[in-house]
Amino acid sequence: KYKGCPWRVRDYQYGDGIIGLHEEIDHFYQYVLPTPCEHAIRNEVVKRIEAVVHSIWPQAVVEIFGSFRTGLFLPTSDIDLVVLGLWEKLPLRTLEFELVSRNIAEACTVRVLDKASVPIIKLTDRETQVKVDISFNMQSGVQSAELIKQFKRDYPVLGKLVLVLKQFLLLRDLNEVFTGGISSYSLILMCISFLQLHPRGICHDKT
């Protein structure tokens, strides 16, 4: 009925122009928010990978950062993890081998981007098909996530603006940095900048 827009509320009369756009963005936001089940599934993926990491390096620490930590993720978004530990050389291949051999991911879904400015392992969890990016010793990711959570408190509309733009970029294959798109973090900072430069004195349902 809505030509591929399942977030639209049945029999709801959207307002004219910008008000209707605001209302539809609001409905889209409610539609894509993660369910408790989706949250639980993602937490299970993190636990499985954490168990693999601790079995190889008991002293290592696994932290969540990115959109899963900030709550600004779409159903299709990946999980960003960072492994903190002491290594002379980042053990990307070691972790890749263990993740495949322990059936966390199929070999064909694992990619090691060791030449990137931030080397990462990209994989798809075999059980849930959730995508995961794993980096090493990048403390700044966790700090950035906490900064964004603070901005979410300062600007309640930030989440809605970010998620609708994330979906807009996803549909155009412009959401991955390594294929020429915009990173989620860059997008969020652009949205924060917009809200800072365009303050609204009155906030209500029809803003």
Coordinates of C-alpha atoms in Angstrom, one line a residue:
K1 CA 0.0 0.0 0.0
Y2 CA 2.8 2.5 0.9
K3 CA 5.1 1.5 -2.0
G4 CA 7.9 0.0 0.2
C5 CA 7.5 2.4 3.2
P6 CA 6.5 0.0 6.0
W7 CA 7.1 2.6 8.7
R8 CA 4.1 4.7 7.5
V9 CA 1.2 4.4 9.9
R10 CA -2.0 3.0 8.4
D11 CA -4.8 5.6 7.9
Y12 CA -2.6 8.4 9.4
Q13 CA -3.2 11.7 7.7
Y14 CA 0.3 13.3 7.3
G15 CA 0.4 17.1 7.5
D16 CA 1.4 19.3 4.5
G17 CA 4.9 19.9 3.4
I18 CA 7.6 20.0 6.1
I19 CA 5.2 19.0 8.9
G20 CA 4.3 15.7 7.0
L21 CA 8.1 15.1 6.5
H22 CA 8.7 15.6 10.2
E23 CA 5.8 13.2 11.1
E24 CA 7.1 10.5 8.7
I25 CA 10.7 10.8 10.0
D26 CA 9.2 10.3 13.5
H27 CA 7.4 7.2 12.3
F28 CA 10.5 5.9 10.5
Y29 CA 12.5 6.3 13.7
Q30 CA 10.0 4.4 15.8
Y31 CA 9.9 1.6 13.2
V32 CA 13.7 1.1 13.0
L33 CA 14.4 1.3 16.7
P34 CA 15.8 -2.1 17.9
T35 CA 13.5 -4.5 19.6
P36 CA 14.6 -6.2 22.9
C37 CA 15.1 -9.4 20.9
E38 CA 17.4 -7.6 18.4
H39 CA 19.4 -6.1 21.3
A40 CA 19.7 -9.5 22.9
I41 CA 20.9 -11.1 19.6
R42 CA 23.6 -8.5 19.2
N43 CA 24.8 -8.9 22.8
E44 CA 25.1 -12.7 22.2
V45 CA 27.3 -12.1 19.1
V46 CA 29.5 -9.8 21.3
K47 CA 29.7 -12.5 24.0
R48 CA 30.7 -15.2 21.5
I49 CA 33.5 -13.1 20.0
E50 CA 34.6 -12.0 23.5
A51 CA 34.9 -15.7 24.5
V52 CA 37.2 -16.4 21.5
V53 CA 39.4 -13.4 22.3
H54 CA 39.7 -14.3 26.0
S55 CA 40.6 -17.9 25.1
I56 CA 43.6 -16.7 23.1
W57 CA 44.5 -13.6 25.2
P58 CA 43.1 -13.9 28.7
Q59 CA 44.3 -10.4 29.7
A60 CA 42.8 -8.7 26.6
V61 CA 39.7 -6.4 27.0
V62 CA 36.9 -6.3 24.4
E63 CA 34.9 -3.0 24.2
I64 CA 31.9 -2.1 22.2
F65 CA 31.9 1.3 20.4
G66 CA 30.3 2.9 17.4
S67 CA 26.5 2.8 16.7
F68 CA 25.7 -0.2 18.9
R69 CA 27.2 1.6 21.9
T70 CA 25.5 4.9 21.1
G71 CA 22.1 3.4 20.1
L72 CA 22.2 5.0 16.7
F73 CA 22.1 1.8 14.6
L74 CA 19.9 0.5 11.9
P75 CA 18.8 -3.1 11.8
T76 CA 21.4 -3.6 9.1
S77 CA 24.2 -1.8 11.0
D78 CA 27.4 -3.7 12.0
I79 CA 28.8 -4.0 15.5
D80 CA 32.0 -2.2 16.2
L81 CA 34.4 -3.9 18.7
V82 CA 37.9 -3.0 19.8
V83 CA 40.3 -5.5 21.4
L84 CA 42.7 -3.9 23.9
G85 CA 46.0 -5.7 24.7
L86 CA 49.7 -5.7 24.4
W87 CA 51.2 -6.9 21.1
E88 CA 54.3 -6.0 19.2
K89 CA 52.4 -6.6 15.9
L90 CA 48.6 -6.5 15.7
P91 CA 47.4 -10.2 15.6
L92 CA 44.8 -9.7 12.9
R93 CA 45.5 -13.0 11.1
T94 CA 45.6 -15.0 14.4
L95 CA 42.1 -13.7 15.4
E96 CA 40.8 -14.3 11.8
F97 CA 42.0 -18.0 12.0
E98 CA 40.4 -18.6 15.4
L99 CA 37.0 -17.0 14.4
V100 CA 36.8 -19.2 11.3
S101 CA 38.1 -22.4 13.0
R102 CA 35.6 -22.0 15.9
N103 CA 32.7 -21.5 13.5
I104 CA 32.0 -17.9 14.5
A105 CA 32.2 -16.9 10.9
E106 CA 32.4 -18.6 7.5
A107 CA 35.8 -18.0 5.9
C108 CA 34.2 -16.4 2.8
T109 CA 32.7 -13.6 5.0
V110 CA 35.9 -12.6 6.7
R111 CA 38.0 -9.8 5.4
V112 CA 41.2 -8.5 6.9
L113 CA 41.9 -4.8 6.0
D114 CA 45.5 -4.7 7.3
K115 CA 46.5 -1.8 5.0
A116 CA 43.8 0.6 6.2
S117 CA 44.6 3.6 8.4
V118 CA 42.8 1.7 11.1
P119 CA 43.4 -2.1 10.4
I120 CA 40.2 -4.1 11.0
I121 CA 38.7 -7.6 10.6
K122 CA 35.3 -7.5 8.9
L123 CA 33.1 -10.6 9.4
T124 CA 29.6 -11.8 9.4
D125 CA 28.4 -13.9 12.4
R126 CA 27.5 -17.3 11.1
E127 CA 24.5 -17.8 13.4
T128 CA 22.8 -14.4 13.1
Q129 CA 24.2 -12.9 9.9
V130 CA 25.0 -9.7 11.9
K131 CA 28.1 -8.0 10.6
V132 CA 31.0 -7.2 12.9
D133 CA 34.1 -4.9 12.6
I134 CA 37.0 -5.7 15.0
S135 CA 39.9 -3.3 15.5
F136 CA 42.8 -3.4 18.0
N137 CA 44.0 -0.9 20.6
M138 CA 41.9 2.1 19.3
Q139 CA 40.9 3.7 22.6
S140 CA 39.5 6.7 20.8
G141 CA 36.5 4.8 19.5
V142 CA 35.1 4.2 23.0
Q143 CA 35.7 7.9 24.0
S144 CA 34.0 9.1 20.8
A145 CA 30.9 6.9 21.6
E146 CA 30.6 8.5 25.1
L147 CA 30.9 12.0 23.5
I148 CA 28.1 11.2 21.1
K149 CA 25.9 9.9 24.0
Q150 CA 26.4 13.2 25.7
F151 CA 25.4 15.1 22.5
K152 CA 22.3 12.8 22.3
R153 CA 21.3 14.1 25.7
D154 CA 21.9 17.7 24.6
Y155 CA 20.0 17.4 21.3
P156 CA 17.0 15.0 21.7
V157 CA 16.3 15.2 17.9
L158 CA 19.9 14.0 17.0
G159 CA 18.9 10.3 16.8
K160 CA 16.1 10.8 14.4
L161 CA 18.1 13.0 12.1
V162 CA 21.1 10.6 12.1
L163 CA 19.0 7.4 11.5
V164 CA 17.0 8.8 8.5
L165 CA 20.3 10.1 6.9
K166 CA 22.0 6.7 7.6
Q167 CA 19.2 4.9 5.7
F168 CA 19.4 7.5 2.9
L169 CA 23.1 6.8 2.5
L170 CA 22.7 3.0 2.9
L171 CA 20.3 3.0 -0.1
R172 CA 22.9 4.7 -2.2
D173 CA 25.8 2.6 -1.1
L174 CA 27.4 5.6 0.5
N175 CA 27.7 4.3 4.0
E176 CA 31.1 2.6 3.9
V177 CA 34.3 4.5 4.0
F178 CA 36.4 1.9 2.3
T179 CA 34.1 2.1 -0.8
G180 CA 34.1 5.9 -0.9
G181 CA 31.2 6.6 1.5
I182 CA 30.8 8.6 4.7
S183 CA 31.6 7.1 8.1
S184 CA 28.8 6.9 10.7
Y185 CA 31.0 9.1 13.0
S186 CA 31.5 11.8 10.3
L187 CA 27.7 11.8 9.6
I188 CA 26.9 12.2 13.3
L189 CA 29.4 15.1 13.7
M190 CA 27.9 16.8 10.7
C191 CA 24.4 16.5 12.2
I192 CA 25.6 17.8 15.5
S193 CA 27.2 20.8 13.7
F194 CA 24.0 21.4 11.9
L195 CA 22.0 21.5 15.1
Q196 CA 24.6 23.8 16.8
L197 CA 24.4 26.2 13.8
H198 CA 20.6 26.2 13.5
P199 CA 19.4 26.4 17.1
R200 CA 15.6 26.1 17.7
G201 CA 14.2 28.1 20.6
I202 CA 10.9 26.2 20.8
C203 CA 10.7 22.4 20.6
H204 CA 7.3 20.6 20.4
D205 CA 5.6 17.9 18.5
K206 CA 5.2 20.0 15.3
T207 CA 8.7 21.3 15.2

